[in-house]
Short mmCIF file of C-alpha atoms in Angstrom, two decimals:
data_model
loop_
_atom_site.label_atom_id
_atom_site.label_comp_id
_atom_site.label_asym_id
_atom_site.label_seq_id
_atom_site.Cartn_x
_atom_site.Cartn_y
_atom_site.Cartn_z
CA MET A 294 -16.58 78.41 98.90
CA VAL A 295 -17.37 75.94 101.98
CA PRO A 296 -13.82 75.36 103.30
CA VAL A 297 -12.53 71.40 101.70
CA SER A 298 -11.85 68.79 104.76
CA ASP A 299 -9.57 65.90 104.50
CA ALA A 300 -10.24 62.34 103.65
CA ILE A 301 -12.63 60.21 106.10
CA GLN A 302 -12.63 56.33 106.43
CA LEU A 303 -16.35 54.66 105.97
CA THR A 304 -17.05 51.38 106.09
CA VAL A 305 -18.24 50.22 102.55
CA THR A 306 -20.22 48.07 101.41
CA GLU A 307 -20.04 47.27 97.61
CA TRP A 308 -21.88 45.18 95.36
CA ALA A 309 -21.43 43.53 91.86
CA MET A 310 -24.66 43.22 90.16
CA GLU A 311 -25.22 41.47 86.48
CA MET A 312 -27.75 40.36 83.77
CA ARG A 313 -27.67 37.47 81.47
CA ASP A 314 -30.27 37.62 79.50
CA PRO A 315 -31.15 41.11 77.76
CA ALA A 316 -34.91 39.61 78.76
CA ASP A 317 -34.78 39.75 81.91
CA LEU A 318 -34.55 43.74 81.62
CA ARG A 319 -38.13 44.92 82.47
CA ARG A 320 -38.69 48.37 81.43
CA ALA A 321 -38.93 51.92 83.33
CA PRO A 322 -41.85 53.62 83.26
CA LEU A 323 -41.26 56.96 80.43
CA PRO A 324 -40.34 60.06 82.47
CA GLY A 325 -42.27 62.84 82.54
CA VAL A 326 -40.56 64.67 78.84
CA GLU A 327 -38.53 63.03 75.64
CA MET A 328 -35.44 62.21 76.37
CA SER A 329 -32.77 61.67 73.81
CA PHE A 330 -29.18 59.68 73.70
CA SER A 331 -26.45 60.34 72.47
CA LEU A 332 -23.41 58.48 71.48
CA ALA A 333 -20.26 60.63 71.91
CA MET A 334 -18.62 59.82 68.76
CA VAL A 335 -15.07 62.08 69.01
CA PRO A 336 -13.62 61.40 73.21
CA SER A 337 -13.14 63.74 74.97
CA PRO A 338 -10.49 63.29 78.49
CA ASP A 339 -12.68 66.63 78.83
CA ILE A 340 -16.29 66.23 78.80
CA ASN A 341 -16.03 63.38 80.48
CA ARG A 342 -14.54 63.81 83.58
CA ALA A 343 -16.87 66.99 83.70
CA LEU A 344 -19.48 64.95 83.63
CA TYR A 345 -17.97 63.22 85.97
CA ALA A 346 -18.29 65.49 88.77
CA ALA A 347 -21.47 66.81 87.95
CA VAL A 348 -22.56 63.91 88.87
CA GLY A 349 -21.31 61.67 91.05
CA ALA A 350 -19.54 64.95 93.32
CA ARG A 351 -23.37 64.69 95.59
CA VAL A 352 -23.30 60.69 95.76
CA CYS A 353 -19.31 60.43 96.54
CA TRP A 354 -17.41 58.88 93.47
CA THR A 355 -13.95 60.09 94.41
CA ASP A 356 -12.35 57.16 92.44
CA ARG A 357 -11.79 58.83 89.82
CA PHE A 358 -10.04 62.21 91.16
CA ARG A 359 -6.18 61.49 91.16
CA TRP A 360 -6.63 60.47 87.75
CA SER A 361 -4.02 63.09 85.45
CA PHE A 362 -5.22 64.21 81.88
CA GLU A 363 -2.81 62.10 80.63
CA ASP A 364 -5.53 59.22 82.88
CA TRP A 365 -8.81 60.61 81.26
CA ARG A 366 -7.17 60.05 77.77
CA ARG A 367 -5.86 56.98 77.65
CA TRP A 368 -9.25 56.12 79.40
CA VAL A 369 -12.08 57.77 76.34
CA MET A 370 -9.52 57.18 73.57
CA ARG A 371 -9.79 53.22 74.01
CA PRO A 372 -12.20 51.26 71.24
CA GLU A 373 -14.21 49.22 72.89
CA LEU A 374 -15.28 51.87 76.00
CA SER A 375 -18.45 54.47 74.95
CA THR A 376 -19.51 57.43 76.56
CA TRP A 377 -23.70 58.20 76.06
CA ILE A 378 -25.31 61.34 76.71
CA ALA A 379 -29.00 61.90 77.58
CA TRP A 380 -30.89 65.09 77.10
CA ALA A 381 -33.97 66.33 77.99
CA GLU A 382 -35.39 69.50 77.33
CA GLY A 383 -32.27 70.43 75.28
CA THR A 384 -30.07 69.68 78.69
CA ILE A 385 -27.42 67.40 79.57
CA ALA A 386 -29.31 65.47 81.94
CA GLY A 387 -27.27 62.28 82.73
CA PHE A 388 -24.39 59.92 81.32
CA PHE A 389 -23.29 56.90 81.57
CA GLU A 390 -19.65 55.20 80.03
CA LEU A 391 -20.04 51.50 78.56
CA GLU A 392 -16.74 48.83 78.37
CA ALA A 393 -16.91 45.42 76.73
CA GLN A 394 -14.68 43.11 78.01
CA PRO A 395 -13.13 39.78 77.13
CA GLY A 396 -15.25 36.96 76.92
CA GLY A 397 -18.72 39.44 76.36
CA ASP A 398 -18.52 40.85 80.16
CA THR A 399 -20.03 44.72 79.23
CA GLU A 400 -19.67 46.77 82.50
CA VAL A 401 -21.64 49.42 82.99
CA HIS A 402 -19.10 51.86 84.76
CA LEU A 403 -20.62 54.65 85.35
CA VAL A 404 -24.23 55.82 85.10
CA GLY A 405 -26.61 58.26 86.56
CA LEU A 406 -28.20 62.09 86.42
CA THR A 407 -26.89 65.70 86.43
CA PRO A 408 -28.68 67.28 89.93
CA ALA A 409 -31.49 69.41 87.77
CA PHE A 410 -33.37 65.78 86.71
CA ILE A 411 -32.87 64.07 89.94
CA GLY A 412 -36.50 63.02 91.76
CA LYS A 413 -38.71 63.82 88.67
CA GLY A 414 -38.56 60.22 87.99
CA TYR A 415 -35.60 60.36 85.18
CA GLY A 416 -33.82 57.42 86.21
CA GLY A 417 -35.31 54.45 85.50
CA TYR A 418 -35.65 55.53 82.01
CA LEU A 419 -31.81 56.27 82.55
CA VAL A 420 -30.59 53.00 83.43
CA GLU A 421 -33.25 50.74 80.67
CA GLN A 422 -31.76 52.74 78.11
CA CYS A 423 -28.43 52.43 79.33
CA VAL A 424 -28.61 47.98 79.65
CA ARG A 425 -30.47 48.20 76.05
CA ARG A 426 -27.39 50.27 74.57
CA ALA A 427 -24.61 47.46 76.73
CA TRP A 428 -26.60 45.33 75.02
CA GLN A 429 -26.53 46.71 71.64
CA ARG A 430 -22.30 45.92 71.43
CA GLY A 431 -21.35 44.84 68.93
CA GLN A 432 -23.92 46.78 66.85
CA LEU A 433 -24.68 50.50 67.52
CA TRP A 434 -21.07 49.75 69.13
CA ALA A 435 -17.54 48.60 69.87
CA GLU A 436 -18.32 46.81 67.22
CA GLU A 437 -15.18 44.98 66.63
CA THR A 438 -15.85 43.52 69.63
CA GLY A 439 -18.40 40.83 69.48
CA PRO A 440 -21.84 40.53 71.08
CA ALA A 441 -22.46 40.98 74.56
CA THR A 442 -22.99 37.96 76.67
CA ARG A 443 -23.15 40.00 80.51
CA VAL A 444 -24.19 43.27 81.55
CA TRP A 445 -22.91 43.97 85.07
CA LEU A 446 -22.26 47.02 87.05
CA GLN A 447 -20.73 47.92 90.49
CA THR A 448 -22.69 49.75 92.96
CA SER A 449 -21.93 50.81 97.56
CA THR A 450 -23.39 52.07 100.20
CA LEU A 451 -22.02 55.55 98.72
CA ASP A 452 -23.97 55.96 95.55
CA HIS A 453 -27.14 57.32 95.08
CA PRO A 454 -29.69 55.68 98.17
CA ASN A 455 -31.90 54.90 95.34
CA ALA A 456 -29.53 53.71 92.76
CA MET A 457 -29.61 49.42 94.13
CA ALA A 458 -33.46 49.47 93.84
CA ASN A 459 -34.16 51.28 90.72
CA TYR A 460 -30.58 48.65 89.19
CA VAL A 461 -33.44 45.64 90.96
CA ARG A 462 -36.33 46.82 88.99
CA ARG A 463 -34.71 47.32 85.83
CA GLY A 464 -33.27 43.30 86.50
CA PHE A 465 -30.00 43.30 87.29
CA LYS A 466 -29.31 40.53 90.22
CA VAL A 467 -26.29 40.98 93.25
CA ALA A 468 -23.64 38.77 91.79
CA THR A 469 -20.97 39.09 95.19
CA GLU A 470 -21.54 41.32 98.11
CA LYS A 471 -18.35 42.67 100.37
CA SER A 472 -18.04 45.34 103.21
CA GLY A 473 -14.53 47.27 104.31
CA PRO A 474 -13.20 50.40 104.69
CA LYS A 475 -12.20 53.08 102.36
CA THR A 476 -10.79 56.77 102.25
CA VAL A 477 -13.72 58.47 100.50
CA PRO A 478 -11.78 62.20 99.27
CA ASP A 479 -13.93 65.24 99.60
CA PRO A 480 -16.06 65.22 96.92
CA ARG A 481 -17.24 68.96 97.09
CA ILE A 482 -14.83 69.31 93.80
CA ALA A 483 -17.35 71.87 91.98
CA PRO A 484 -16.63 75.69 91.72
CA TRP A 485 -19.33 76.32 94.02
CA PRO A 486 -20.15 74.50 97.41
CA LEU A 487 -22.26 71.36 96.83
CA PRO A 488 -25.02 72.05 99.99
CA GLY A 489 -22.95 69.70 102.24
CA ASP A 490 -20.61 66.78 102.37
CA PRO A 491 -22.42 64.07 101.11
CA ARG A 492 -20.17 61.59 102.88
CA LEU A 493 -21.29 62.60 106.49
CA ALA A 494 -25.08 61.02 105.81
CA ARG A 495 -23.87 57.90 104.97
CA GLN A 496 -21.68 58.53 108.41
CA VAL A 497 -24.50 59.25 109.96
CA VAL A 498 -26.04 56.11 109.19
CA GLU A 499 -22.85 53.60 109.53
CA GLU A 500 -23.22 54.89 113.74
CA ASP A 501 -26.44 54.93 113.85
CA PRO A 502 -28.36 51.92 111.77
CA GLU A 503 -32.13 52.21 112.98
#
């Protein structure tokens, strides 16, 4: 196994992106195989934590590393949170988390593909279907919270390199932008080594922006 290094500090740009009308959602090309989406009817901290690691390790999702089992349990047991699992070819292809917030705001907390499905044209369709379900808040899920009036998400330079462009293509617009230092733990938490430390690619970009 690759030895786990200490946390490093990176300069990270973060964006809040929003969509204020369901009519702004743009269709994505259909993937090469059928994808289906199921709402997790039984909240499971184990499943959400496993999906967070499987999808996020390669793109530096580390903010929840310090969460205990009880933290995860409290997170997933809330009626305003929904977890959706994407399937393709009989396999978990990705997932997303949606949260119904006060005033009609609906946040896409997490959305991403598992490694076996990255780079095969599934990402745009995953985001499209995620946003469609976000706009169906109060009907398809979180029935007691009322309708969505805005769908929003946060992304950063730590996310997948194509994430920002994918969100823009689906109809999101940048609401806010900020940059600053962030301490990033080593995301290589799988029981086998990732190809490399995904933080280092970001570090190179920062040191040599051209």
